[in-house]
Amino acid sequence: MTDIRYLSPSTLDEAVSAFAAAGSAARILAGGTDLLVQMRAGSVRPGLIVDIKKISEMTAIEETADGGFRVGAAVPGAVLAEHPRFGKVWPGVLEAVNLIGSTQVQGRASAGGNLCNSSPAADSVPAMIAAGAIVTVAGPNGRREMPVEAVPAGPGRTHLKPGEILVSFTLPPRPPGSGDAYLRMIPRTEMDIAVVGCGVSLTLKGGVCTTARVGLGAVAPTVLLVEAAAKALVGSKLDDAALSAAASACSAACRPIDDKRGTIAYRTKIAGVLLKRTAAIAAQRAGGN
Amino acid sequence: MNVITNNKWIGQRTIRPDGVDKVTGRAAFAADTTMPGMIWGKILRSPHPHARIKSIDTSKALALPGVKAVVTARDIVDFPVDKSVMLGIQDMRWMCRNVMAREKALFPGHPVAAVAATTEAIAAKACELIEVDYEVLPWAIEIDDALKADAPILHEFNKFEGKPSNIAGKLEVKKGDIAQGFKEAEVVIERTFTTRPVHQGYIEPHACLISVAADNKTTIWSSSQGQFMVRAMTSYLTGIPQSDIRAIPAEIGGGFGGKTIVYLEPLATLLAKKSGRPVKMVMTREEVMRATGPTSGSKSTVKIGAKKDGTIVAAQGTFYLQAGALPGSPIRGAVGCSFSPYDIPNVLSVGYDVLSNRSKVAAYRAPGAPIGAFAVECVMDELASALKMDPLELRLKNAARQGTKAAHGPVFPRIGYVETLEAAKAHPHYAAPLGKLQGRGVASGFWFNAGGESSAQVNITEDGNVVVTTGHPDIGGSRAAIANVCAELLGIDYRRVSVLIGDTATVGFSNLTGGSRVLFASAMVVTQSTEKVITTLRERAAKIWEIDPEAVKWENGAAHPASPNAGQFEPLTLAELAAKAPQMGGPIGAGVQLNTEGAEGGFGTHICDVEVDVELGIVRVIRYTAVQDVGRAVHPGYVEGQMQGGVAQGIGWALNEEYIYNRDGKVDNPGFLDYRMPVCSDLPMLDTVMVQVPNPKHPQGVKGVGEVPLVPVMAAVANAVHNALGKRFYSLPMSPPKVLATLEAEG
Ligand SMILES: Cc1cc2nc3c(=O)[nH]c(=O)nc-3n(C[C@H](O)[C@H](O)[C@H](O)COP(=O)(O)OP(=O)(O)OC[C@H]3O[C@@H](n4cnc5c(N)ncnc54)[C@H](O)[C@@H]3O)c2cc1C
């Protein structure tokens, strides 16, 4: 029965000052597909809601001068899917974002909300980590940048400072021979939460993997960047031995819990299985094999 | 096979009368109803699986501005535990304790008090202000835990073999000499199986709006499978006579058996009575999952013995089914249906009703039968491979036929089980090649079906059209099928027949929608009513023509002279006779009320293909064909819909659905996100084959079709998984972690 104030500023500065002034009782609203559900369940009771969808920077998709992309934090999945080039360059990131929910949810849900909600099972985050995305954050003390993997602090918690808002994701330019992919394991075929999610991005030159990044979701309190798995892939021709080593590195990185969605043993095992399958798709997209 | 083809409307895929309302959002479900002055009811529920209620203090809640009434168990009519009062399959001793905890709270989610207030938020706040002093008791949820020697006893008064026990009942059926039978057997297979409780999963949560006038005249709008059941149970639990209660059935958003009992109506009635205001209550999904009936979890042991030539000589089944916190699990379905597809000389089938600290079970599509069939049909599969026989051949060799005496009593009349087996064998699906890590399984199933009380009124409107009122809520397309029957008999376009579900004040008593009874029973009373109407129409024409009514026939929607001898008259149409009604004897209409008999059991045989992702443990159903003896498909589209719906639910039961409990004995997945029913993309096209062996005891040959299709499914899936992997799963669900763990353990 408490009142909720709702603001929809058109500039980032207004948003930041209103958000910072209201303190911990305030919440940012992007698509609302997490926030509104949590409010209905009674687990979040904000005094102020700051809707960021009227801020153009937050809903824009731009190609940067160096050939990368900047995606506003509040861009809905359906809008990202309609961009003429984004999905050609980052098919793995796009498929991860588009896996969120259903057609209805896609009309609203954003990668920014997915990251800031900070679920260990968030689908777009492993793909963004694999892509090496950098986020721009704006707060009372101005702007700063950080890698995607530095944002989550634990289930439902981020490393954003009080009053800070996520503004955009910057994805680096793609060298030729690059590909990325995202796969998740869910018991059903859709409308489910990842039991394990795996994002792989890599570049091949003459069949040899020159760079790789691996993101792993739902196996630890936060989505993980698995450097050991990437290391196992780099320098290899993605042969069975390299893939097995990378799969083992993924399983070794797991620190999961037993819960209603999966057991520790199950999650640990399939993290490796997904790594192999995801890497194969990424390699195929890279055009290497 | 006897397919009747010379009908105009029976057997046609006509447009359902409720279709437009449903696709345009106009259909009025219980949660859509409102009234001036309406207030909101909410329930305070026990957080504990098992606790004695020492005291309840509602004073702070009553003092909260906006709160209009509070009720507790004290307001509900008590039915002492030593005297059974049955209403259908429900015992009011247990119903009064289920709608509101009396001596003890028996499961997390058990109602402890209810509040009505001017807003939902105030009602919720008031619930928080109610102080309940609980003495928390040890609890047991799983069957094995409830049956341990030192298990916490839910009800001290419940005795089994002379001692307080969590076994609330035993049911046994016997045929022949079981010991002798197994002595004669050359191959014997005995296995133990477990299944988890699963929820019916209707989309619409329970909801009602209830108004009680100062003179106690009560009007109920609610979502249920039986307005008369709602009236009777509410009357019992509130003390208001049935004649003062009018129960109006709302359009229903799914039931599958789960809406054959009441949860909210007695509470809302008492709140409305106390407050003098109409009270609306709508459950959340979480309340539905925590506190409304799923079907039982189970533990079954089945033993079947056969001769080397495949002749089954003995079969024994022991079925433990969870009742939830109050007696009443569907052991009858497991005990009675499991062996019914087979002609077996020696049978012993025993069921136990097991109490435990979970919500009281409610009917779910062929209650108990799918649980028993899972065990029996998996053992049949093992038996077939031990005998090196094709599984359909083994079933054919032992199939029940006309004249077979079923273990549960009846001697079967002309039944269509053999036809389902033959149709399955001849189906291209059965011979289709399988790929790597794919497998095929078959299974059969039986369900009793039911008849019982039904009433209908058929009235001819002044403009010569038809209004049919029946008394069973339509959850499977029955209105469309009834329109086909009535239009066929009258010889008019089906669009001229409007079929409605009456309320308890406007139509005669009709038993609830359950047991696959509705079209069987209502087509019977509608047929008889329509025949009476036709008799009247012939009499009217005879009067106009001044000839004998015997000399008038009814054809193509008009009265005709029966033969040239009767005289030369232009036909009189239904519209013409309706127009002349005021001068020729008054309104035309007829009602019939019957306790219908002759509902024959139904059989189905299913073929399932699966593919297993052995690295992830995921089982996907890739092809499915359900063959069923449907009697006569009055509306084939809705018969197929029933078959497909049953299969979809069975696949969920087999692969992913289960209640998961946390350490505190609470359900940890009370929502559709983690209680995983299949979504469309999980399923292939579910193919159906309708075998039509008409029921000789029904005017249109109707047999119940709604429940049989769930019965064989879990076994068909499990047998297919075995065929794909060479490994058998004895416990459901075959969820990915379980499948992978089994594959790893066995290498
Ligand atoms: C039916 C359904 C299905 C779903 N399926 C999936 C799924 O398959 N996979 C999956 O990963 N998720 C799923 N979700 C969860 C949800 O849709 C996603 O997490 C989505 O990406 C959230 O984005 P949003 O824009 O709606 O976030 P919002 O709900 O608007 O915000 C989420 C959280 O992040 C904060 N926030 C949002 N934007 C910012 C910002 N720019 N700066 C700071 N904080 C911010 C909000 O305050 C809030 O706490 C599902 C949800 C529903 C309802």
PDB file of N, CA and C in Angstrom, chain B residues 629-668:
ATOM      1  N   ASP B 629     -10.155 -46.898 -28.773  1.00  0.00           N
ATOM      2  CA  ASP B 629     -11.550 -47.236 -29.082  1.00  0.00           C
ATOM      3  C   ASP B 629     -12.408 -46.134 -28.499  1.00  0.00           C
ATOM      4  N   VAL B 630     -12.985 -45.303 -29.370  1.00  0.00           N
ATOM      5  CA  VAL B 630     -13.704 -44.118 -28.892  1.00  0.00           C
ATOM      6  C   VAL B 630     -15.218 -44.315 -28.963  1.00  0.00           C
ATOM      7  N   GLY B 631     -15.641 -45.548 -29.197  1.00  0.00           N
ATOM      8  CA  GLY B 631     -17.088 -45.753 -29.292  1.00  0.00           C
ATOM      9  C   GLY B 631     -17.569 -45.133 -30.585  1.00  0.00           C
ATOM     10  N   ARG B 632     -18.075 -43.948 -30.480  1.00  0.00           N
ATOM     11  CA  ARG B 632     -18.433 -43.216 -31.682  1.00  0.00           C
ATOM     12  C   ARG B 632     -18.035 -41.772 -31.494  1.00  0.00           C
ATOM     13  N   ALA B 633     -17.300 -41.238 -32.459  1.00  0.00           N
ATOM     14  CA  ALA B 633     -16.813 -39.862 -32.360  1.00  0.00           C
ATOM     15  C   ALA B 633     -17.902 -38.923 -32.857  1.00  0.00           C
ATOM     16  N   VAL B 634     -18.693 -38.419 -31.938  1.00  0.00           N
ATOM     17  CA  VAL B 634     -19.795 -37.519 -32.311  1.00  0.00           C
ATOM     18  C   VAL B 634     -19.232 -36.219 -32.873  1.00  0.00           C
ATOM     19  N   HIS B 635     -18.108 -35.784 -32.306  1.00  0.00           N
ATOM     20  CA  HIS B 635     -17.373 -34.629 -32.830  1.00  0.00           C
ATOM     21  C   HIS B 635     -15.900 -35.025 -32.876  1.00  0.00           C
ATOM     22  N   PRO B 636     -15.430 -35.512 -34.016  1.00  0.00           N
ATOM     23  CA  PRO B 636     -14.079 -36.088 -34.061  1.00  0.00           C
ATOM     24  C   PRO B 636     -12.987 -35.115 -33.612  1.00  0.00           C
ATOM     25  N   GLY B 637     -13.156 -33.841 -33.929  1.00  0.00           N
ATOM     26  CA  GLY B 637     -12.122 -32.865 -33.568  1.00  0.00           C
ATOM     27  C   GLY B 637     -11.875 -32.838 -32.070  1.00  0.00           C
ATOM     28  N   TYR B 638     -12.958 -32.917 -31.304  1.00  0.00           N
ATOM     29  CA  TYR B 638     -12.771 -32.822 -29.859  1.00  0.00           C
ATOM     30  C   TYR B 638     -12.401 -34.161 -29.241  1.00  0.00           C
ATOM     31  N   VAL B 639     -12.703 -35.252 -29.939  1.00  0.00           N
ATOM     32  CA  VAL B 639     -12.194 -36.545 -29.478  1.00  0.00           C
ATOM     33  C   VAL B 639     -10.677 -36.567 -29.674  1.00  0.00           C
ATOM     34  N   GLU B 640     -10.238 -36.144 -30.842  1.00  0.00           N
ATOM     35  CA  GLU B 640      -8.787 -36.097 -31.081  1.00  0.00           C
ATOM     36  C   GLU B 640      -8.117 -35.148 -30.101  1.00  0.00           C
ATOM     37  N   GLY B 641      -8.790 -34.040 -29.825  1.00  0.00           N
ATOM     38  CA  GLY B 641      -8.236 -33.080 -28.866  1.00  0.00           C
ATOM     39  C   GLY B 641      -8.054 -33.711 -27.494  1.00  0.00           C
ATOM     40  N   GLN B 642      -9.030 -34.505 -27.079  1.00  0.00           N
ATOM     41  CA  GLN B 642      -8.898 -35.202 -25.799  1.00  0.00           C
ATOM     42  C   GLN B 642      -7.711 -36.162 -25.826  1.00  0.00           C
ATOM     43  N   MET B 643      -7.576 -36.869 -26.929  1.00  0.00           N
ATOM     44  CA  MET B 643      -6.489 -37.849 -27.023  1.00  0.00           C
ATOM     45  C   MET B 643      -5.135 -37.134 -26.989  1.00  0.00           C
ATOM     46  N   GLN B 644      -5.020 -36.062 -27.747  1.00  0.00           N
ATOM     47  CA  GLN B 644      -3.748 -35.340 -27.770  1.00  0.00           C
ATOM     48  C   GLN B 644      -3.441 -34.713 -26.421  1.00  0.00           C
ATOM     49  N   GLY B 645      -4.470 -34.163 -25.784  1.00  0.00           N
ATOM     50  CA  GLY B 645      -4.260 -33.535 -24.477  1.00  0.00           C
ATOM     51  C   GLY B 645      -3.793 -34.541 -23.440  1.00  0.00           C
ATOM     52  N   GLY B 646      -4.403 -35.718 -23.451  1.00  0.00           N
ATOM     53  CA  GLY B 646      -3.987 -36.751 -22.502  1.00  0.00           C
ATOM     54  C   GLY B 646      -2.539 -37.149 -22.726  1.00  0.00           C
ATOM     55  N   VAL B 647      -2.167 -37.286 -23.984  1.00  0.00           N
ATOM     56  CA  VAL B 647      -0.790 -37.686 -24.295  1.00  0.00           C
ATOM     57  C   VAL B 647       0.189 -36.601 -23.846  1.00  0.00           C
ATOM     58  N   ALA B 648      -0.154 -35.348 -24.112  1.00  0.00           N
ATOM     59  CA  ALA B 648       0.749 -34.261 -23.717  1.00  0.00           C
ATOM     60  C   ALA B 648       0.965 -34.274 -22.207  1.00  0.00           C
ATOM     61  N   GLN B 649      -0.125 -34.485 -21.458  1.00  0.00           N
ATOM     62  CA  GLN B 649       0.024 -34.505 -20.002  1.00  0.00           C
ATOM     63  C   GLN B 649       0.865 -35.699 -19.554  1.00  0.00           C
ATOM     64  N   GLY B 650       0.670 -36.831 -20.222  1.00  0.00           N
ATOM     65  CA  GLY B 650       1.444 -38.017 -19.854  1.00  0.00           C
ATOM     66  C   GLY B 650       2.925 -37.861 -20.148  1.00  0.00           C
ATOM     67  N   ILE B 651       3.235 -37.173 -21.225  1.00  0.00           N
ATOM     68  CA  ILE B 651       4.650 -36.959 -21.551  1.00  0.00           C
ATOM     69  C   ILE B 651       5.293 -36.069 -20.477  1.00  0.00           C
ATOM     70  N   GLY B 652       4.550 -35.066 -20.016  1.00  0.00           N
ATOM     71  CA  GLY B 652       5.065 -34.237 -18.918  1.00  0.00           C
ATOM     72  C   GLY B 652       5.316 -35.064 -17.664  1.00  0.00           C
ATOM     73  N   TRP B 653       4.380 -35.913 -17.344  1.00  0.00           N
ATOM     74  CA  TRP B 653       4.465 -36.794 -16.158  1.00  0.00           C
ATOM     75  C   TRP B 653       5.686 -37.721 -16.294  1.00  0.00           C
ATOM     76  N   ALA B 654       5.891 -38.202 -17.510  1.00  0.00           N
ATOM     77  CA  ALA B 654       6.988 -39.149 -17.734  1.00  0.00           C
ATOM     78  C   ALA B 654       8.353 -38.475 -17.666  1.00  0.00           C
ATOM     79  N   LEU B 655       8.447 -37.247 -18.179  1.00  0.00           N
ATOM     80  CA  LEU B 655       9.789 -36.693 -18.400  1.00  0.00           C
ATOM     81  C   LEU B 655      10.226 -35.615 -17.413  1.00  0.00           C
ATOM     82  N   ASN B 656       9.348 -34.734 -17.019  1.00  0.00           N
ATOM     83  CA  ASN B 656       9.848 -33.596 -16.247  1.00  0.00           C
ATOM     84  C   ASN B 656       9.027 -33.158 -15.051  1.00  0.00           C
ATOM     85  N   GLU B 657       7.739 -33.478 -15.024  1.00  0.00           N
ATOM     86  CA  GLU B 657       6.917 -32.908 -13.956  1.00  0.00           C
ATOM     87  C   GLU B 657       7.175 -33.611 -12.627  1.00  0.00           C
ATOM     88  N   GLU B 658       7.379 -32.830 -11.593  1.00  0.00           N
ATOM     89  CA  GLU B 658       7.453 -33.383 -10.241  1.00  0.00           C
ATOM     90  C   GLU B 658       7.453 -32.248  -9.235  1.00  0.00           C
ATOM     91  N   TYR B 659       6.933 -32.555  -8.070  1.00  0.00           N
ATOM     92  CA  TYR B 659       7.026 -31.606  -6.960  1.00  0.00           C
ATOM     93  C   TYR B 659       8.390 -31.799  -6.318  1.00  0.00           C
ATOM     94  N   ILE B 660       9.085 -30.705  -6.136  1.00  0.00           N
ATOM     95  CA  ILE B 660      10.389 -30.786  -5.489  1.00  0.00           C
ATOM     96  C   ILE B 660      10.246 -30.148  -4.104  1.00  0.00           C
ATOM     97  N   TYR B 661      10.695 -30.870  -3.098  1.00  0.00           N
ATOM     98  CA  TYR B 661      10.547 -30.389  -1.713  1.00  0.00           C
ATOM     99  C   TYR B 661      11.866 -29.860  -1.179  1.00  0.00           C
ATOM    100  N   ASN B 662      11.784 -28.820  -0.363  1.00  0.00           N
ATOM    101  CA  ASN B 662      13.001 -28.356   0.299  1.00  0.00           C
ATOM    102  C   ASN B 662      13.120 -29.024   1.668  1.00  0.00           C
ATOM    103  N   ARG B 663      14.158 -28.669   2.400  1.00  0.00           N
ATOM    104  CA  ARG B 663      14.433 -29.344   3.666  1.00  0.00           C
ATOM    105  C   ARG B 663      13.352 -29.108   4.710  1.00  0.00           C
ATOM    106  N   ASP B 664      12.578 -28.002   4.540  1.00  0.00           N
ATOM    107  CA  ASP B 664      11.528 -27.704   5.509  1.00  0.00           C
ATOM    108  C   ASP B 664      10.207 -28.380   5.159  1.00  0.00           C
ATOM    109  N   GLY B 665      10.244 -29.269   4.190  1.00  0.00           N
ATOM    110  CA  GLY B 665       9.013 -29.968   3.834  1.00  0.00           C
ATOM    111  C   GLY B 665       8.066 -29.129   3.004  1.00  0.00           C
ATOM    112  N   LYS B 666       8.610 -28.073   2.368  1.00  0.00           N
ATOM    113  CA  LYS B 666       7.764 -27.203   1.539  1.00  0.00           C
ATOM    114  C   LYS B 666       8.076 -27.420   0.068  1.00  0.00           C
ATOM    115  N   VAL B 667       7.054 -27.268  -0.745  1.00  0.00           N
ATOM    116  CA  VAL B 667       7.255 -27.383  -2.189  1.00  0.00           C
ATOM    117  C   VAL B 667       8.148 -26.230  -2.654  1.00  0.00           C
ATOM    118  N   ASP B 668       9.189 -26.580  -3.393  1.00  0.00           N
ATOM    119  CA  ASP B 668      10.189 -25.594  -3.796  1.00  0.00           C
ATOM    120  C   ASP B 668       9.950 -25.071  -5.221  1.00  0.00           C
TER     121      ASP B 668
END
